[in-house]
Coordinates of C-alpha atoms in Angstrom, one line a residue:
X1 CA 12.2 13.8 14.7
X2 CA 9.3 11.8 16.1
X3 CA 7.9 8.7 14.4
X4 CA 4.8 6.7 15.3
X5 CA 5.0 3.2 13.6
X6 CA 1.2 2.6 13.8
X7 CA 1.2 0.0 11.1
X8 CA -2.3 -1.4 10.6
X9 CA -4.0 1.5 12.4
X10 CA -6.5 1.9 9.6
X11 CA -8.1 -1.3 10.8
X12 CA -9.2 0.4 14.0
X13 CA -9.9 -1.9 16.9
X14 CA -9.6 -4.9 14.5
X15 CA -5.9 -4.0 14.3
X16 CA -3.5 -6.9 14.2
X17 CA 0.0 -6.2 15.6
X18 CA 2.5 -6.0 12.7
X19 CA 5.7 -8.1 12.7
X20 CA 8.6 -6.5 14.4
X21 CA 10.6 -6.7 11.2
X22 CA 8.2 -4.4 9.4
X23 CA 8.2 -1.9 12.2
X24 CA 12.0 -1.8 12.3
X25 CA 12.4 -1.4 8.6
X26 CA 9.8 1.4 8.5
X27 CA 11.6 3.2 11.4
X28 CA 14.9 3.0 9.5
X29 CA 13.6 5.4 6.8
X30 CA 13.8 8.3 9.3
X31 CA 17.4 8.0 10.4
X32 CA 19.2 7.0 13.6
X33 CA 18.2 10.2 15.4
X34 CA 14.5 9.6 15.2
X35 CA 12.5 9.0 18.4
X36 CA 10.2 6.0 17.8
X37 CA 7.0 6.1 19.8
X38 CA 5.3 3.1 21.4
X39 CA 8.0 0.7 20.4
X40 CA 10.1 -1.2 22.9
X41 CA 12.1 -3.5 20.6
X42 CA 15.6 -3.1 19.4
X43 CA 15.8 -1.2 16.1
X44 CA 19.1 -2.6 15.0
X45 CA 20.5 -1.9 11.5
X46 CA 21.6 -4.1 8.6
X47 CA 25.4 -3.6 8.6
X48 CA 25.6 -4.8 4.9
X49 CA 23.9 -1.5 3.9
X50 CA 26.8 0.5 5.5
X51 CA 26.5 2.9 8.5
X52 CA 23.0 3.8 9.8
X53 CA 21.3 6.7 8.2
X54 CA 21.7 10.0 9.8
X55 CA 18.9 11.8 7.9
X56 CA 15.5 10.6 6.6
X57 CA 15.6 8.8 3.2
X58 CA 12.6 10.8 1.9
X59 CA 12.3 14.6 1.9
X60 CA 9.2 15.3 4.0
X61 CA 7.8 18.5 5.7
X62 CA 7.7 18.7 9.5
X63 CA 9.4 16.8 12.3
X64 CA 6.8 14.2 13.2
X65 CA 5.4 11.3 11.1
X66 CA 3.1 8.3 11.4
X67 CA 2.6 5.3 9.2
X68 CA -1.1 6.2 9.0
X69 CA -1.8 9.8 10.0
X70 CA -5.3 9.5 11.3
X71 CA -6.7 11.7 14.1
X72 CA -5.3 9.5 16.9
X73 CA -1.9 9.4 15.3
X74 CA -1.7 13.1 14.9
X75 CA -2.8 13.7 18.5
X76 CA -0.2 11.2 19.7
X77 CA 2.6 13.0 17.7
X78 CA 1.6 16.4 19.1
X79 CA 1.4 15.0 22.7
X80 CA 5.0 13.7 22.3
X81 CA 6.2 17.2 21.4
X82 CA 6.1 16.9 17.6
X83 CA 5.2 19.6 15.1
X84 CA 3.7 17.5 12.3
X85 CA 2.9 19.1 9.0
X86 CA 0.1 16.8 7.8
X87 CA -3.2 17.0 6.0
X88 CA -6.4 17.0 8.1
X89 CA -7.1 13.6 9.5
X90 CA -10.5 13.5 7.8
X91 CA -8.8 14.0 4.5
X92 CA -6.3 11.2 5.1
X93 CA -9.2 8.8 5.9
X94 CA -11.3 9.9 3.0
X95 CA -8.4 9.3 0.5
X96 CA -7.6 6.0 2.1
X97 CA -11.2 4.9 1.9
X98 CA -11.5 2.2 -0.8
X99 CA -14.6 4.1 -2.1
X100 CA -12.2 7.0 -3.1
X101 CA -10.2 4.6 -5.2
X102 CA -13.3 3.2 -6.9
X103 CA -14.7 6.7 -7.6
X104 CA -11.4 7.9 -8.8
X105 CA -11.1 5.0 -11.2
X106 CA -14.6 5.8 -12.6
X107 CA -13.8 9.5 -12.9
X108 CA -10.5 9.0 -14.7
X109 CA -11.8 6.2 -17.0
X110 CA -9.5 3.6 -15.4
X111 CA -12.2 1.0 -14.5
X112 CA -12.1 -1.7 -17.2
X113 CA -15.4 -1.9 -19.2
X114 CA -15.9 -5.6 -18.1
X115 CA -16.1 -4.5 -14.5
X116 CA -18.5 -1.6 -14.9
X117 CA -21.6 -2.2 -12.8
X118 CA -19.9 -5.0 -10.9
X119 CA -18.0 -2.9 -8.3
X120 CA -19.9 -0.9 -5.7
X121 CA -19.0 1.1 -2.6
X122 CA -21.6 0.5 0.1
X123 CA -22.2 3.0 2.9
X124 CA -22.3 1.6 6.4
X125 CA -26.1 2.2 6.7
X126 CA -26.7 0.4 3.4
X127 CA -24.7 -2.7 4.2
X128 CA -27.2 -5.6 4.7
X129 CA -27.3 -9.2 3.7
X130 CA -30.1 -8.4 1.2
X131 CA -28.0 -5.8 -0.5
X132 CA -25.1 -8.2 -0.8
X133 CA -27.2 -11.0 -2.1
X134 CA -28.7 -8.7 -4.8
X135 CA -25.2 -7.8 -6.0
X136 CA -24.1 -11.5 -6.0
X137 CA -27.1 -12.4 -8.2
X138 CA -26.1 -9.8 -10.8
X139 CA -22.5 -11.2 -11.3
X140 CA -21.8 -12.8 -14.7
X141 CA -20.8 -16.4 -15.0
X142 CA -17.2 -15.6 -15.7
X143 CA -16.6 -14.2 -12.3
X144 CA -14.9 -16.6 -9.9
X145 CA -16.9 -15.4 -7.0
X146 CA -17.1 -12.1 -5.0
X147 CA -15.5 -10.3 -2.1
X148 CA -16.8 -7.7 0.4
X149 CA -13.8 -5.6 1.5
X150 CA -13.8 -3.2 4.4
X151 CA -13.5 0.4 3.1
X152 CA -10.8 1.1 5.7
X153 CA -8.4 -1.7 6.0
X154 CA -5.0 -3.0 4.9
X155 CA -3.1 -6.0 3.6
X156 CA -6.1 -7.8 2.3
X157 CA -7.5 -8.6 5.7
X158 CA -11.1 -8.7 6.8
X159 CA -12.7 -9.6 3.5
X160 CA -15.9 -11.7 3.3
X161 CA -16.5 -14.2 0.5
X162 CA -19.5 -16.3 1.5
X163 CA -23.1 -15.2 2.0
X164 CA -23.5 -17.1 5.2
X165 CA -20.6 -15.1 6.7
X166 CA -22.1 -11.7 5.9
X167 CA -24.4 -11.3 8.9
X168 CA -21.6 -12.0 11.4
X169 CA -19.3 -9.5 9.6
X170 CA -21.7 -6.6 9.3
X171 CA -20.8 -4.8 12.6
X172 CA -17.1 -5.0 11.8
X173 CA -17.6 -3.8 8.3
X174 CA -19.8 -0.9 9.4
X175 CA -17.2 0.0 12.0
X176 CA -14.7 0.3 9.2
X177 CA -16.7 2.7 7.1
X178 CA -18.8 0.2 5.1
X179 CA -17.6 -2.1 2.3
X180 CA -16.7 -2.3 -1.3
X181 CA -18.3 -5.2 -3.2
X182 CA -16.5 -6.6 -6.3
X183 CA -16.0 -9.8 -8.2
X184 CA -13.3 -12.2 -7.2
X185 CA -11.0 -12.3 -10.1
X186 CA -8.2 -14.5 -11.4
X187 CA -5.2 -12.2 -11.0
X188 CA -2.1 -12.6 -13.1
X189 CA 0.0 -9.7 -11.8
X190 CA -0.1 -7.4 -8.8
X191 CA 1.6 -4.0 -9.0
X192 CA 2.0 -0.8 -7.0
X193 CA 2.9 2.8 -7.8
X194 CA 4.7 4.8 -5.1
X195 CA 4.6 8.6 -4.9
X196 CA 5.1 11.6 -2.6
X197 CA 2.4 14.3 -3.0
X198 CA 3.7 17.7 -2.1
X199 CA 1.6 20.4 -0.2
X200 CA 1.1 22.3 -3.5
X201 CA 0.1 19.1 -5.4
X202 CA 3.5 18.4 -6.9
X203 CA 4.3 14.8 -7.5
X204 CA 7.6 13.0 -6.8
X205 CA 8.0 9.5 -7.8
X206 CA 9.5 6.8 -5.6
X207 CA 9.0 4.0 -8.1
X208 CA 6.8 1.1 -9.1
X209 CA 7.0 -2.5 -7.8
X210 CA 5.5 -5.9 -8.3
X211 CA 3.5 -6.9 -5.2
X212 CA 4.1 -10.3 -3.7
X213 CA 0.8 -11.3 -2.1
X214 CA -1.1 -14.4 -1.1
X215 CA -4.2 -15.3 -3.2
X216 CA -6.3 -13.5 -0.6
X217 CA -4.2 -10.3 -1.1
X218 CA -2.3 -10.6 2.1
X219 CA 1.1 -8.8 1.7
X220 CA 4.3 -10.8 1.5
X221 CA 6.8 -8.4 -0.1
X222 CA 7.7 -6.4 -3.2
X223 CA 10.1 -7.0 -6.1
X224 CA 11.2 -5.1 -9.1
X225 CA 14.1 -4.0 -11.2
X226 CA 16.6 -1.2 -11.2
X227 CA 16.9 0.3 -14.6
X228 CA 20.4 1.2 -16.0
X229 CA 19.7 4.8 -15.2
X230 CA 18.9 3.9 -11.5
X231 CA 15.1 4.1 -11.7
X232 CA 13.2 1.7 -9.5
X233 CA 10.5 0.0 -11.5
X234 CA 8.3 -3.1 -11.5
X235 CA 9.6 -4.4 -14.8
X236 CA 6.0 -4.9 -16.0
X237 CA 5.0 -3.9 -19.5
X238 CA 2.1 -2.2 -17.8
X239 CA 4.3 0.3 -15.9
X240 CA 3.6 3.2 -18.2
X241 CA -0.2 2.8 -17.9
X242 CA 0.1 2.3 -14.1
X243 CA 2.1 5.5 -13.7
X244 CA -0.3 7.5 -15.8
X245 CA -3.3 6.3 -13.8
X246 CA -1.5 6.8 -10.5
X247 CA -0.6 10.3 -11.3
X248 CA -4.2 11.2 -12.2
X249 CA -5.4 9.7 -8.9
X250 CA -2.7 11.5 -6.9
X251 CA -3.9 14.8 -8.5
X252 CA -7.4 14.0 -7.4
X253 CA -6.2 13.3 -3.9
X254 CA -4.3 16.6 -3.9
X255 CA -7.4 18.5 -5.0
X256 CA -9.1 17.1 -1.8
X257 CA -6.3 18.5 0.3
X258 CA -4.1 15.5 0.7
X259 CA -0.3 15.5 0.7
X260 CA 2.3 13.0 1.8
X261 CA 3.0 9.4 0.9
X262 CA 0.6 7.8 -1.6
X263 CA 0.5 4.3 -3.0
X264 CA -1.8 3.0 -5.8
X265 CA -2.3 -0.7 -6.1
X266 CA -3.2 -2.3 -9.4
X267 CA -3.6 -5.8 -10.9
X268 CA -4.1 -7.6 -14.2
X269 CA -6.7 -10.4 -14.3
X270 CA -8.4 -12.9 -16.7
X271 CA -11.4 -11.2 -18.3
X272 CA -14.7 -12.6 -19.7
X273 CA -13.0 -14.4 -22.6
X274 CA -9.8 -15.4 -20.9
X275 CA -7.9 -12.3 -22.1
X276 CA -5.7 -10.4 -19.7
X277 CA -7.2 -7.1 -18.6
X278 CA -5.4 -4.4 -16.6
X279 CA -7.1 -2.7 -13.7
X280 CA -4.7 0.2 -12.9
X281 CA -6.6 1.6 -9.9
X282 CA -7.7 -0.9 -7.3
X283 CA -6.9 0.6 -4.0
X284 CA -5.2 3.9 -2.8
X285 CA -3.0 3.9 0.3
X286 CA -3.0 7.4 1.9
X287 CA -0.1 6.4 4.1
X288 CA 3.4 4.9 3.9
X289 CA 3.6 1.4 2.5
X290 CA 6.1 -1.5 2.8
X291 CA 6.7 -0.9 -0.9
X292 CA 8.1 2.5 0.0
X293 CA 10.2 0.9 2.7
X294 CA 11.6 -1.6 0.1
X295 CA 12.2 1.1 -2.5
X296 CA 13.8 3.3 0.1
X297 CA 16.3 0.6 1.1
X298 CA 17.0 -0.2 -2.6
X299 CA 17.7 3.5 -3.3
X300 CA 20.1 3.6 -0.3
X301 CA 22.0 0.6 -1.6
X302 CA 22.2 2.3 -5.0
X303 CA 23.3 5.6 -3.5
X304 CA 26.1 3.9 -1.5
X305 CA 27.3 1.8 -4.5
X306 CA 26.4 -1.5 -2.8
X307 CA 23.9 -2.3 -5.5
X308 CA 24.9 -1.7 -9.1
X309 CA 22.3 -1.3 -11.9
X310 CA 20.8 -2.9 -13.9
X311 CA 19.6 -5.4 -11.3
X312 CA 16.6 -7.3 -10.0
X313 CA 15.6 -6.9 -6.4
X314 CA 13.3 -8.4 -3.8
X315 CA 12.1 -7.4 -0.4
X316 CA 10.2 -10.0 1.7
X317 CA 8.8 -10.5 5.2
X318 CA 8.5 -14.3 4.9
X319 CA 12.2 -15.2 4.7
X320 CA 12.1 -16.4 1.1
X321 CA 14.9 -14.7 -0.9
X322 CA 13.3 -15.8 -4.2
X323 CA 16.4 -16.3 -6.3
X324 CA 18.4 -13.3 -5.0
X325 CA 22.2 -13.8 -5.3
X326 CA 23.0 -11.3 -2.6
X327 CA 20.8 -11.2 0.5
X328 CA 20.7 -8.7 3.3
X329 CA 19.0 -10.1 6.5
X330 CA 16.8 -7.3 7.9
X331 CA 15.4 -9.1 10.9
X332 CA 14.0 -12.4 11.9
X333 CA 12.4 -13.1 8.5
X334 CA 12.7 -9.9 6.5
X335 CA 15.1 -10.0 3.7
X336 CA 16.4 -7.6 1.0
X337 CA 18.1 -9.3 -1.9
X338 CA 19.2 -8.7 -5.5
X339 CA 21.0 -10.0 -8.5
X340 CA 22.6 -8.4 -11.5
X341 CA 20.7 -8.6 -14.8

């Protein structure tokens, strides 16, 4: 098995090297026999989770995988002797494009009414300071500001929030497929749904999680609960709505020819009158995610009887165990922890 840990590749030449802890944890999903491309560090293994995996944690077709299966990644896998079974690279990029998430939310009725007309996907050729200024003027008073997000990106990086910064960011945003304009909202909860989409459109659930992110949206980790029956869930009262929306979006992705790992990010926010509003489809990740890594390691601990349900768990890359009673060091700062509940 061949694995390319090209974390952040969707940012193109703006790519920031991921922390080694994240690369190692991703590589663990594929078992000790996997050949990891373009990685010179030690993979190691957290002994507290028992012996290293011999087989991949997730059932996937083919013998070669990448974090983000764009054209460059698929070519690299084949050049290394792999026989990947992956969707066309243009399909992967089209589904990962934030414009797909926005249009899917509109098509499925999952864009809150108070945001209609306030979120817009701008093509690269239409991205100008004048176009952005026009949209800023149309925002209602209750919006806390605005953000211009690159359509191809990750981890909340590369957004623009001030008019004076727009001209200098245009080339970078155009290079990354254009931008999505939306109001800057007061978020109260960040969630993610994690699925595997089969080649025939069948859906297999990995679970749901709460996202741990900075105010800018930069990823810190995931947390959630293990239900008494072993299901990995966020523990949010919005889980059912999140799962329903994510399933609809996953089916739309499958209709476009996508299969493989799929993550749907969501959040709740303060609406026009201060009420909490849920936005169940914010971004779609047509790739692996760190939430899948976290849920995979939690499922392994469950399978081996190291973690007993019901429990609360947390996975972080910043070294903060956040109240966990049992903590497994995964690297320099990565941690997996849990406590019984």
